[in-house]
Amino acid sequence: MVGAGLLAKKAIENGLRIKPFVKTSLAPGSRVVSDYLVNAGLMPYFEALGFHLAGYGCTTCIGNSGLLHPGVAREIKENNLVVAAVLSGNRNFEGRINPLVKANYLVSPPLVVAYAISGTVDIDLMTEPLDYDPNMKPVYLKDIWPENEEIKQVIRDTIRPELFEKEYSEILEGQDLWEGLVIPPGVLYEWDTASTYIREPPFFMDFPIKPAQRINLKDLRVLAYLGDSITTDHISPAGEFSGIALQVNI
């Protein structure tokens, strides 16, 4: 992440920007990350390139970093385009980052910034320029790639045990919206029968402590018949259903 911040800084200093059709977001795994990026003075460069803080943890790689620009989404649908996402997360299933994005590539944080600047994954980063500066001079990845010593110096200067101690000592505290949530009394979770997001699984209702006697299973039928490349990630309630991902047979 420090390397990505330094690369963003050098990109801004070279007059580079993100293409308007590229969606960007910054979702660190921990608040400590944003703390040391701020302390290192690197956050403004992320933001100047469009990488604004979207949240922490599973956001982008679970499909919750937001919608595509309506104009971009319309072009993809009308022309049946195969577009790509580049992320430093842990999921690259088709349609997982966004239902309209079929190709997803996992790379390091600095390369995420680099590909965002280039505006395409159809590029040889070793030989082709990422973009051109305001004077139309080509800028290559090697021109803005931070040296190892630069990264180590920022780490030495900004990443200290106190950052982790502070954040994790307050891990159960939240912002006003979180603190304002009404907590129902009782030991067990109270299921909301009107919820359209999460319901009590019917097979857990009146679940006996002692297993029932084993019975023979006959005349079983298919519950879900899935197409190619469909995984549990596509039908997870944490993400967005595209409406065309599966066919259900009852």
Coordinates of N, CA and C in Angstrom, one line a residue:
M1 N 0.8 -1.2 0.0 CA 0.0 0.0 0.0 C 0.9 1.3 0.0
V2 N 2.0 1.2 0.7 CA 2.9 2.3 0.7 C 3.5 2.5 -0.7
G3 N 3.8 1.4 -1.3 CA 4.3 1.5 -2.7 C 3.3 2.0 -3.7
A4 N 2.0 1.7 -3.5 CA 1.0 2.2 -4.3 C 0.8 3.7 -4.1
G5 N 0.9 4.1 -2.8 CA 0.8 5.6 -2.6 C 2.0 6.4 -3.2
L6 N 3.2 5.8 -3.1 CA 4.3 6.5 -3.7 C 4.2 6.5 -5.3
L7 N 3.7 5.4 -5.8 CA 3.4 5.4 -7.3 C 2.4 6.5 -7.7
A8 N 1.3 6.6 -6.8 CA 0.3 7.6 -7.1 C 0.9 9.0 -7.0
K9 N 1.8 9.2 -6.1 CA 2.5 10.5 -5.9 C 3.3 10.9 -7.1
K10 N 4.1 9.9 -7.6 CA 4.9 10.2 -8.8 C 4.0 10.4 -10.0
A11 N 2.9 9.7 -10.1 CA 2.0 9.8 -11.2 C 1.5 11.3 -11.3
I12 N 1.0 11.8 -10.1 CA 0.5 13.1 -10.0 C 1.6 14.1 -10.4
E13 N 2.8 13.9 -9.9 CA 3.9 14.8 -10.2 C 4.3 14.8 -11.7
N14 N 3.9 13.7 -12.4 CA 4.2 13.7 -13.8 C 3.0 14.1 -14.6
G15 N 1.9 14.6 -13.9 CA 0.8 15.1 -14.6 C -0.2 14.0 -15.2
L16 N -0.1 12.8 -14.6 CA -1.0 11.7 -15.1 C -2.3 11.8 -14.3
R17 N -3.4 11.3 -14.9 CA -4.7 11.2 -14.3 C -5.4 9.9 -14.7
I18 N -6.5 9.6 -14.1 CA -7.2 8.4 -14.4 C -8.2 8.7 -15.5
K19 N -8.4 7.8 -16.4 CA -9.4 8.0 -17.5 C -10.8 8.1 -16.9
P20 N -11.7 8.9 -17.5 CA -13.0 9.1 -16.9 C -13.9 7.8 -16.9
F21 N -13.6 6.9 -17.7 CA -14.4 5.6 -17.8 C -13.9 4.6 -16.8
V22 N -12.9 4.9 -16.0 CA -12.3 3.9 -15.1 C -12.9 4.2 -13.7
K23 N -13.5 3.2 -13.1 CA -14.0 3.3 -11.7 C -12.9 3.0 -10.7
T24 N -12.7 3.8 -9.7 CA -11.7 3.6 -8.7 C -12.2 3.6 -7.3
S25 N -11.6 2.8 -6.4 CA -12.0 2.9 -5.0 C -10.8 2.4 -4.2
L26 N -10.8 2.8 -2.9 CA -9.7 2.4 -2.0 C -10.4 1.8 -0.8
A27 N -10.1 0.5 -0.6 CA -10.7 -0.2 0.5 C -9.7 -1.0 1.3
P28 N -8.9 -0.4 2.2 CA -7.9 -1.2 2.9 C -8.6 -2.2 3.8
G29 N -7.7 -3.2 4.2 CA -8.2 -4.2 5.2 C -8.3 -3.7 6.6
S30 N -7.7 -2.6 6.9 CA -7.7 -2.1 8.3 C -7.6 -0.6 8.3
R31 N -8.1 0.0 9.4 CA -8.0 1.4 9.6 C -6.6 1.8 9.8
V32 N -5.7 0.9 10.2 CA -4.3 1.2 10.4 C -3.7 1.7 9.0
V33 N -4.2 1.1 8.0 CA -3.6 1.4 6.6 C -3.9 2.9 6.3
S34 N -5.1 3.3 6.5 CA -5.4 4.7 6.1 C -4.7 5.6 7.1
D35 N -4.5 5.2 8.3 CA -3.7 6.0 9.3 C -2.3 6.3 8.8
Y36 N -1.6 5.2 8.4 CA -0.2 5.4 8.0 C -0.1 6.1 6.6
L37 N -1.2 5.9 5.8 CA -1.1 6.6 4.5 C -1.3 8.1 4.7
V38 N -2.2 8.5 5.7 CA -2.4 9.9 6.0 C -1.1 10.4 6.6
N39 N -0.5 9.7 7.6 CA 0.7 10.2 8.3 C 1.9 10.3 7.3
A40 N 1.9 9.5 6.2 CA 3.0 9.6 5.3 C 2.7 10.6 4.2
G41 N 1.5 11.3 4.3 CA 1.2 12.3 3.3 C 0.9 11.7 1.9
L42 N 0.5 10.5 1.9 CA 0.2 9.8 0.6 C -1.3 9.8 0.2
M43 N -2.2 10.0 1.2 CA -3.6 9.9 0.9 C -4.0 10.9 -0.1
P44 N -3.5 12.2 -0.1 CA -4.0 13.2 -1.1 C -3.7 12.7 -2.5
Y45 N -2.6 12.0 -2.7 CA -2.3 11.5 -4.0 C -3.2 10.4 -4.5
F46 N -3.6 9.5 -3.6 CA -4.6 8.5 -3.9 C -5.9 9.3 -4.3
E47 N -6.3 10.2 -3.5 CA -7.5 10.9 -3.8 C -7.5 11.7 -5.1
A48 N -6.3 12.3 -5.4 CA -6.2 13.1 -6.6 C -6.4 12.2 -7.9
L49 N -6.1 10.9 -7.7 CA -6.3 10.0 -8.8 C -7.7 9.4 -8.8
G50 N -8.5 9.7 -7.8 CA -9.8 9.1 -7.7 C -10.0 7.9 -6.8
F51 N -8.9 7.6 -6.1 CA -8.9 6.4 -5.1 C -9.3 7.0 -3.8
H52 N -10.6 7.2 -3.6 CA -11.2 7.7 -2.4 C -11.5 6.5 -1.5
L53 N -11.5 6.7 -0.2 CA -11.8 5.7 0.8 C -13.2 5.2 0.7
A54 N -13.4 4.0 0.3 CA -14.8 3.5 0.2 C -15.3 2.7 1.4
G55 N -14.3 2.2 2.2 CA -14.6 1.4 3.4 C -13.5 0.5 3.7
Y56 N -13.7 -0.4 4.6 CA -12.6 -1.3 5.0 C -13.1 -2.7 4.9
G57 N -12.1 -3.6 4.6 CA -12.4 -5.0 4.6 C -13.0 -5.4 3.2
C58 N -14.0 -6.3 3.3 CA -14.6 -6.9 2.1 C -15.6 -5.9 1.5
T59 N -15.1 -5.1 0.6 CA -16.0 -4.2 -0.2 C -15.9 -4.5 -1.7
T60 N -14.7 -4.1 -2.2 CA -14.6 -4.3 -3.7 C -14.6 -5.7 -4.1
C61 N -13.9 -6.6 -3.4 CA -13.8 -8.0 -3.8 C -15.1 -8.8 -3.5
I62 N -16.0 -8.2 -2.8 CA -17.3 -8.8 -2.6 C -18.4 -8.2 -3.3
G63 N -18.0 -7.2 -4.2 CA -19.0 -6.5 -5.0 C -19.7 -5.4 -4.4
N64 N -19.2 -4.8 -3.4 CA -19.9 -3.7 -2.6 C -19.2 -2.4 -2.7
S65 N -18.5 -2.1 -3.7 CA -17.8 -0.8 -3.8 C -18.6 0.2 -4.7
G66 N -19.8 -0.2 -5.1 CA -20.7 0.7 -5.8 C -20.9 0.4 -7.2
L67 N -21.8 1.1 -7.9 CA -22.2 0.8 -9.2 C -21.2 1.5 -10.2
L68 N -21.3 1.0 -11.4 CA -20.5 1.6 -12.5 C -21.3 2.9 -12.9
H69 N -20.5 3.8 -13.6 CA -21.2 5.0 -14.2 C -22.3 4.5 -15.1
P70 N -23.5 5.1 -15.0 CA -24.6 4.7 -15.9 C -24.3 4.6 -17.4
G71 N -23.5 5.6 -17.8 CA -23.1 5.6 -19.3 C -22.2 4.4 -19.6
V72 N -21.3 4.1 -18.7 CA -20.4 2.9 -18.9 C -21.2 1.6 -18.9
A73 N -22.1 1.5 -17.9 CA -23.0 0.3 -17.8 C -23.8 0.1 -19.0
R74 N -24.4 1.2 -19.5 CA -25.2 1.1 -20.7 C -24.4 0.6 -21.9
E75 N -23.2 1.1 -22.1 CA -22.4 0.7 -23.2 C -22.1 -0.8 -23.1
I76 N -21.8 -1.3 -21.9 CA -21.5 -2.7 -21.7 C -22.7 -3.6 -22.1
K77 N -23.8 -3.2 -21.6 CA -25.0 -4.0 -21.9 C -25.4 -3.9 -23.4
E78 N -25.4 -2.7 -24.0 CA -25.9 -2.6 -25.3 C -24.9 -3.3 -26.3
N79 N -23.6 -3.3 -26.0 CA -22.7 -3.8 -26.9 C -22.1 -5.2 -26.5
N80 N -22.6 -5.7 -25.4 CA -22.2 -7.0 -24.9 C -20.6 -7.0 -24.7
L81 N -20.1 -6.0 -24.1 CA -18.6 -5.9 -23.9 C -18.1 -6.7 -22.8
V82 N -16.9 -7.2 -23.0 CA -16.1 -7.8 -21.9 C -15.2 -6.8 -21.4
V83 N -15.5 -6.3 -20.2 CA -14.6 -5.3 -19.5 C -13.9 -5.9 -18.3
A84 N -12.9 -5.3 -17.8 CA -12.0 -5.9 -16.8 C -12.0 -5.0 -15.5
A85 N -11.8 -5.8 -14.4 CA -11.5 -5.1 -13.1 C -10.1 -5.6 -12.7
V86 N -9.4 -4.7 -12.1 CA -8.0 -5.0 -11.6 C -8.0 -4.6 -10.1
L87 N -7.7 -5.6 -9.3 CA -7.8 -5.3 -7.8 C -6.7 -6.1 -7.1
S88 N -6.4 -5.6 -5.9 CA -5.5 -6.3 -5.0 C -6.2 -7.0 -3.9
G89 N -7.3 -7.6 -4.2 CA -8.1 -8.4 -3.3 C -7.9 -9.9 -3.4
N90 N -8.9 -10.6 -3.0 CA -8.7 -12.1 -3.0 C -9.8 -12.8 -3.8
R91 N -10.6 -12.1 -4.6 CA -11.6 -12.8 -5.5 C -11.5 -12.2 -6.9
N92 N -11.5 -13.1 -7.8 CA -11.6 -12.7 -9.2 C -12.6 -13.5 -10.0
F93 N -13.7 -14.0 -9.3 CA -14.7 -14.7 -10.1 C -15.4 -13.7 -11.0
E94 N -15.9 -14.3 -12.1 CA -16.7 -13.5 -13.1 C -17.9 -12.9 -12.4
G95 N -18.1 -11.6 -12.6 CA -19.3 -10.9 -12.1 C -19.2 -10.6 -10.6
R96 N -18.2 -11.0 -9.9 CA -18.1 -10.8 -8.5 C -17.8 -9.3 -8.1
I97 N -16.9 -8.7 -8.8 CA -16.6 -7.3 -8.5 C -17.7 -6.4 -8.8
N98 N -18.3 -6.7 -10.0 CA -19.5 -6.1 -10.4 C -20.2 -7.0 -11.4
P99 N -21.5 -7.1 -11.4 CA -22.2 -8.1 -12.3 C -21.9 -7.9 -13.8
L100 N -21.5 -6.6 -14.1 CA -21.2 -6.3 -15.5 C -19.8 -6.6 -15.9
V101 N -19.0 -6.9 -15.0 CA -17.5 -7.1 -15.2 C -17.2 -8.6 -15.3
K102 N -16.8 -9.1 -16.4 CA -16.5 -10.5 -16.6 C -15.1 -10.9 -16.3
A103 N -14.1 -10.0 -16.7 CA -12.7 -10.3 -16.5 C -12.1 -9.6 -15.3
N104 N -11.6 -10.3 -14.4 CA -11.1 -9.7 -13.1 C -9.7 -10.3 -12.8
Y105 N -8.7 -9.4 -12.6 CA -7.3 -9.8 -12.4 C -6.8 -9.3 -11.1
L106 N -6.1 -10.2 -10.4 CA -5.5 -9.9 -9.1 C -4.1 -9.4 -9.3
V107 N -3.7 -8.3 -8.8 CA -2.4 -7.8 -8.9 C -2.0 -7.0 -7.6
S108 N -0.8 -6.6 -7.5 CA -0.3 -5.8 -6.3 C -1.0 -4.4 -6.3
P109 N -1.1 -3.8 -5.1 CA -1.6 -2.4 -5.1 C -1.0 -1.4 -6.0
P110 N 0.4 -1.4 -6.1 CA 0.9 -0.4 -7.1 C 0.5 -0.7 -8.5
L111 N 0.3 -1.9 -8.9 CA -0.1 -2.2 -10.3 C -1.6 -1.9 -10.5
V112 N -2.4 -1.9 -9.4 CA -3.8 -1.5 -9.5 C -3.8 0.0 -10.0
V113 N -3.0 0.8 -9.3 CA -2.9 2.2 -9.7 C -2.4 2.4 -11.1
A114 N -1.4 1.6 -11.5 CA -0.8 1.7 -12.8 C -1.8 1.4 -13.9
Y115 N -2.6 0.3 -13.7 CA -3.6 -0.1 -14.7 C -4.7 0.9 -14.8
A116 N -5.0 1.5 -13.6 CA -6.1 2.6 -13.6 C -5.6 3.7 -14.5
I117 N -4.4 4.1 -14.4 CA -3.8 5.2 -15.2 C -3.8 4.8 -16.7
S118 N -3.4 3.6 -17.0 CA -3.4 3.2 -18.4 C -4.8 3.1 -19.0
G119 N -5.8 2.7 -18.2 CA -7.1 2.6 -18.7 C -7.4 1.4 -19.4
T120 N -6.5 0.4 -19.4 CA -6.7 -0.8 -20.2 C -5.8 -1.9 -19.6
V121 N -6.2 -3.1 -19.7 CA -5.4 -4.3 -19.3 C -4.7 -4.8 -20.5
D122 N -5.0 -4.3 -21.7 CA -4.4 -4.8 -22.9 C -3.2 -3.9 -23.2
I123 N -2.2 -4.1 -22.3 CA -1.0 -3.3 -22.4 C 0.2 -4.0 -21.9
D124 N 1.4 -3.8 -22.5 CA 2.6 -4.4 -22.0 C 3.3 -3.3 -21.1
L125 N 3.2 -3.5 -19.8 CA 3.7 -2.4 -18.9 C 5.2 -2.3 -19.0
M126 N 5.9 -3.3 -19.5 CA 7.3 -3.2 -19.6 C 7.8 -2.4 -20.8
T127 N 7.0 -2.3 -21.8 CA 7.5 -1.6 -23.0 C 6.6 -0.5 -23.5
E128 N 5.3 -0.4 -23.1 CA 4.4 0.6 -23.6 C 4.2 1.7 -22.5
P129 N 4.0 2.9 -22.9 CA 3.8 4.0 -21.9 C 2.5 3.8 -21.2
L130 N 2.4 4.2 -19.9 CA 1.1 4.2 -19.2 C 0.2 5.2 -19.8
D131 N 0.8 6.4 -20.0 CA 0.1 7.5 -20.6 C 1.1 8.6 -21.0
Y132 N 0.6 9.8 -21.3 CA 1.5 10.9 -21.7 C 1.3 12.1 -20.7
D133 N 2.3 12.8 -20.4 CA 2.2 13.9 -19.5 C 1.6 15.1 -20.3
P134 N 1.4 16.2 -19.7 CA 0.8 17.4 -20.4 C 1.6 17.9 -21.6
N135 N 2.8 17.6 -21.6 CA 3.7 17.9 -22.8 C 3.8 16.8 -23.8
M136 N 2.9 15.8 -23.7 CA 2.8 14.7 -24.6 C 4.1 13.8 -24.5
K137 N 4.8 13.9 -23.4 CA 6.0 13.0 -23.3 C 5.5 11.7 -22.7
P138 N 5.9 10.5 -23.3 CA 5.4 9.3 -22.7 C 6.0 9.0 -21.3
V139 N 5.1 8.5 -20.4 CA 5.5 8.1 -19.1 C 5.3 6.6 -18.9
Y140 N 6.4 6.0 -18.6 CA 6.4 4.5 -18.5 C 6.3 4.1 -17.0
L141 N 5.9 2.9 -16.8 CA 5.8 2.4 -15.4 C 7.1 2.5 -14.7
K142 N 8.2 2.3 -15.4 CA 9.5 2.4 -14.7 C 9.8 3.8 -14.2
D143 N 9.2 4.8 -14.9 CA 9.4 6.2 -14.5 C 8.8 6.5 -13.2
I144 N 7.7 5.8 -12.8 CA 7.1 6.2 -11.5 C 7.1 5.1 -10.5
W145 N 7.7 4.0 -10.8 CA 7.8 2.9 -9.9 C 8.7 3.2 -8.7
P146 N 8.2 3.2 -7.5 CA 9.1 3.6 -6.4 C 10.2 2.6 -6.1
E147 N 11.3 3.1 -5.7 CA 12.5 2.3 -5.3 C 12.2 1.6 -3.9
N148 N 12.8 0.4 -3.7 CA 12.6 -0.3 -2.5 C 13.0 0.6 -1.3
E149 N 14.0 1.3 -1.4 CA 14.5 2.1 -0.2 C 13.5 3.2 0.1
E150 N 12.8 3.8 -1.0 CA 11.8 4.8 -0.7 C 10.7 4.2 0.1
I151 N 10.2 3.0 -0.2 CA 9.2 2.3 0.5 C 9.6 2.0 1.9
K152 N 10.8 1.5 2.1 CA 11.3 1.2 3.4 C 11.4 2.4 4.3
Q153 N 11.8 3.5 3.7 CA 11.9 4.8 4.5 C 10.6 5.2 5.0
V154 N 9.5 5.2 4.2 CA 8.2 5.6 4.6 C 7.7 4.6 5.7
I155 N 8.0 3.3 5.6 CA 7.6 2.4 6.6 C 8.3 2.7 7.9
R156 N 9.6 3.0 7.8 CA 10.3 3.3 9.1 C 9.8 4.6 9.7
D157 N 9.4 5.5 8.9 CA 8.9 6.8 9.5 C 7.5 6.8 10.0
T158 N 6.7 6.0 9.4 CA 5.2 6.1 9.7 C 4.5 5.0 10.3
I159 N 5.0 3.7 10.1 CA 4.3 2.6 10.6 C 4.9 2.2 11.9
R160 N 4.2 2.5 13.0 CA 4.7 2.2 14.4 C 3.7 1.4 15.1
P161 N 4.1 0.7 16.2 CA 3.2 -0.1 17.0 C 2.0 0.6 17.5
E162 N 2.2 1.9 17.8 CA 1.2 2.7 18.4 C -0.1 2.8 17.5
L163 N 0.1 2.8 16.2 CA -1.0 2.8 15.3 C -1.9 1.6 15.5
F164 N -1.3 0.4 15.6 CA -2.0 -0.8 15.8 C -2.7 -0.8 17.2
E165 N -1.9 -0.4 18.2 CA -2.5 -0.4 19.5 C -3.7 0.5 19.6
K166 N -3.6 1.7 19.0 CA -4.7 2.6 19.1 C -6.0 2.0 18.4
E167 N -5.8 1.6 17.1 CA -7.0 1.2 16.4 C -7.6 -0.1 17.0
Y168 N -6.8 -1.1 17.4 CA -7.4 -2.3 17.8 C -7.9 -2.2 19.3
S169 N -7.4 -1.2 20.0 CA -8.0 -1.0 21.3 C -9.4 -0.4 21.2
E170 N -9.7 0.2 20.1 CA -11.0 0.8 19.9 C -11.8 0.1 18.8
I171 N -11.5 -1.2 18.6 CA -12.1 -2.0 17.5 C -13.6 -2.2 17.7
L172 N -14.1 -2.2 18.9 CA -15.5 -2.4 19.1 C -16.3 -1.0 19.1
E173 N -15.6 0.1 19.0 CA -16.3 1.4 18.9 C -16.5 1.7 17.5
G174 N -17.5 2.5 17.2 CA -17.8 2.9 15.8 C -18.3 4.3 15.7
Q175 N -18.7 4.7 14.6 CA -19.2 6.1 14.3 C -20.6 6.2 14.9
D176 N -21.1 7.4 14.8 CA -22.5 7.7 15.4 C -23.5 6.7 14.8
L177 N -23.5 6.4 13.5 CA -24.5 5.6 12.9 C -24.4 4.2 13.5
W178 N -23.2 3.7 13.8 CA -23.0 2.4 14.4 C -23.5 2.4 15.8
E179 N -23.0 3.4 16.6 CA -23.4 3.5 18.0 C -24.9 3.7 18.2
G180 N -25.5 4.3 17.2 CA -27.0 4.5 17.3 C -27.9 3.4 17.0
L181 N -27.3 2.2 16.5 CA -28.1 1.1 16.2 C -28.8 0.6 17.4
V182 N -30.1 0.2 17.3 CA -30.9 -0.4 18.4 C -30.5 -1.8 18.6
I183 N -30.1 -2.2 19.7 CA -29.7 -3.6 20.0 C -30.9 -4.3 20.8
P184 N -31.5 -5.3 20.2 CA -32.6 -6.0 20.9 C -32.1 -6.8 22.1
P185 N -32.9 -6.9 23.1 CA -32.4 -7.7 24.3 C -32.5 -9.1 24.0
G186 N -31.9 -9.9 24.8 CA -31.9 -11.4 24.7 C -30.5 -11.9 24.2
V187 N -30.4 -13.2 24.4 CA -29.1 -13.9 24.0 C -29.1 -14.2 22.6
L188 N -30.2 -14.6 22.0 CA -30.2 -15.1 20.6 C -30.7 -14.0 19.6
Y189 N -30.3 -14.1 18.4 CA -30.6 -13.1 17.4 C -32.1 -13.2 17.1
E190 N -32.8 -12.0 17.0 CA -34.2 -12.0 16.7 C -34.4 -11.8 15.2
W191 N -34.9 -12.9 14.6 CA -35.1 -12.8 13.1 C -36.2 -11.9 12.8
D192 N -36.0 -11.1 11.7 CA -37.1 -10.2 11.2 C -37.8 -10.9 10.1
T193 N -39.0 -11.2 10.3 CA -39.8 -11.9 9.2 C -40.0 -11.0 8.0
A194 N -39.9 -9.7 8.2 CA -40.2 -8.8 7.1 C -38.9 -8.4 6.3
S195 N -37.8 -8.9 6.7 CA -36.5 -8.6 6.1 C -36.5 -9.2 4.7
T196 N -36.0 -8.4 3.8 CA -35.7 -8.8 2.4 C -34.3 -9.1 2.2
Y197 N -33.5 -9.1 3.2 CA -32.0 -9.3 3.1 C -31.6 -10.6 3.7
I198 N -32.0 -10.9 4.9 CA -31.6 -12.1 5.6 C -32.8 -12.7 6.4
R199 N -33.0 -13.9 6.2 CA -34.1 -14.6 6.8 C -33.6 -15.8 7.6
E200 N -34.4 -16.3 8.6 CA -34.0 -17.5 9.3 C -34.1 -18.7 8.3
P201 N -33.0 -19.5 8.2 CA -33.1 -20.7 7.3 C -34.2 -21.6 7.8
P202 N -35.1 -22.0 6.9 CA -36.2 -22.9 7.4 C -35.7 -24.2 7.9
F203 N -34.6 -24.7 7.4 CA -34.1 -26.0 7.8 C -33.5 -26.0 9.2
F204 N -33.4 -24.7 9.8 CA -32.9 -24.6 11.2 C -34.1 -24.3 12.2
M205 N -35.3 -24.2 11.6 CA -36.4 -23.9 12.5 C -36.8 -25.2 13.2
D206 N -37.0 -25.1 14.5 CA -37.3 -26.3 15.4 C -36.3 -27.4 15.2
F207 N -35.0 -27.0 15.1 CA -34.0 -28.0 14.8 C -33.8 -28.8 16.1
P208 N -33.9 -30.1 16.0 CA -33.8 -31.0 17.2 C -32.3 -31.1 17.7
I209 N -32.2 -31.1 19.0 CA -30.8 -31.3 19.5 C -30.3 -32.7 19.2
K210 N -31.2 -33.7 19.2 CA -30.8 -35.1 18.9 C -31.1 -35.3 17.4
P211 N -30.2 -35.8 16.6 CA -30.4 -36.0 15.2 C -31.6 -37.0 15.0
A212 N -32.4 -36.7 13.9 CA -33.5 -37.6 13.6 C -32.9 -38.9 13.1
Q213 N -33.8 -39.9 13.1 CA -33.4 -41.2 12.6 C -33.1 -41.1 11.1
R214 N -32.1 -41.7 10.6 CA -31.7 -41.7 9.2 C -32.8 -42.3 8.4
I215 N -33.1 -41.7 7.3 CA -34.1 -42.2 6.4 C -33.5 -42.4 5.0
N216 N -34.2 -43.1 4.2 CA -33.8 -43.3 2.8 C -34.2 -42.1 2.0
L217 N -33.3 -41.6 1.1 CA -33.6 -40.5 0.3 C -34.0 -41.0 -1.1
K218 N -35.2 -40.7 -1.5 CA -35.7 -41.1 -2.8 C -36.3 -39.9 -3.5
D219 N -36.3 -40.1 -4.9 CA -37.0 -39.1 -5.7 C -36.5 -37.7 -5.5
L220 N -35.2 -37.5 -5.3 CA -34.6 -36.2 -5.0 C -34.7 -35.4 -6.4
R221 N -34.8 -34.1 -6.3 CA -34.9 -33.2 -7.5 C -33.8 -32.1 -7.3
V222 N -33.4 -31.6 -8.5 CA -32.4 -30.6 -8.6 C -33.0 -29.3 -8.0
L223 N -32.2 -28.6 -7.1 CA -32.7 -27.4 -6.6 C -32.2 -26.2 -7.4
A224 N -31.0 -26.3 -7.8 CA -30.4 -25.2 -8.7 C -29.5 -25.8 -9.8
Y225 N -29.8 -25.5 -11.0 CA -29.1 -25.9 -12.2 C -28.3 -24.7 -12.7
L226 N -27.0 -24.7 -12.5 CA -26.2 -23.5 -12.7 C -25.4 -23.6 -14.1
G227 N -25.2 -22.5 -14.7 CA -24.5 -22.4 -15.9 C -23.0 -22.5 -15.7
D228 N -22.3 -22.3 -16.8 CA -20.8 -22.4 -16.7 C -20.3 -21.2 -15.9
S229 N -19.2 -21.5 -15.1 CA -18.4 -20.5 -14.3 C -19.2 -19.9 -13.2
I230 N -20.3 -20.5 -12.8 CA -21.1 -20.0 -11.7 C -20.6 -20.6 -10.4
T231 N -20.3 -19.8 -9.4 CA -19.8 -20.3 -8.1 C -20.7 -19.8 -7.0
T232 N -20.4 -20.2 -5.8 CA -21.3 -19.7 -4.7 C -21.1 -18.2 -4.5
D233 N -20.0 -17.7 -5.0 CA -19.8 -16.2 -4.9 C -20.9 -15.5 -5.7
H234 N -21.4 -16.0 -6.8 CA -22.3 -15.3 -7.6 C -23.7 -15.3 -6.9
I235 N -24.0 -16.3 -6.1 CA -25.3 -16.3 -5.5 C -25.3 -16.0 -4.0
S236 N -24.2 -15.4 -3.5 CA -24.0 -15.0 -2.1 C -24.9 -13.8 -1.8
P237 N -25.6 -13.8 -0.7 CA -26.5 -12.7 -0.4 C -25.7 -11.4 -0.1
A238 N -24.3 -11.6 0.1 CA -23.5 -10.4 0.4 C -23.3 -9.6 -0.9
G239 N -23.4 -10.2 -2.0 CA -23.2 -9.5 -3.3 C -24.5 -9.1 -3.9
E240 N -24.5 -8.8 -5.2 CA -25.6 -8.4 -6.0 C -26.0 -9.4 -6.9
F241 N -27.3 -9.8 -7.0 CA -27.8 -10.8 -7.9 C -28.0 -10.1 -9.3
S242 N -27.5 -10.7 -10.3 CA -27.6 -10.0 -11.6 C -29.0 -10.4 -12.3
G243 N -29.6 -11.4 -11.8 CA -30.9 -11.8 -12.3 C -30.8 -12.8 -13.5
I244 N -29.6 -13.1 -14.0 CA -29.4 -14.0 -15.1 C -28.4 -15.1 -14.8
A245 N -27.9 -15.1 -13.5 CA -26.8 -16.0 -13.1 C -27.2 -17.4 -13.0
L246 N -28.5 -17.7 -12.7 CA -28.8 -19.1 -12.5 C -30.2 -19.4 -12.9
Q247 N -30.5 -20.7 -13.1 CA -31.8 -21.2 -13.4 C -32.2 -22.1 -12.3
V248 N -33.4 -21.8 -11.7 CA -33.8 -22.6 -10.5 C -35.0 -23.6 -11.0
N249 N -34.8 -24.8 -10.7 CA -35.8 -25.8 -11.0 C -36.4 -26.3 -9.7
I250 N -37.7 -26.2 -9.6 CA -38.4 -26.7 -8.4 C -39.3 -27.9 -8.8

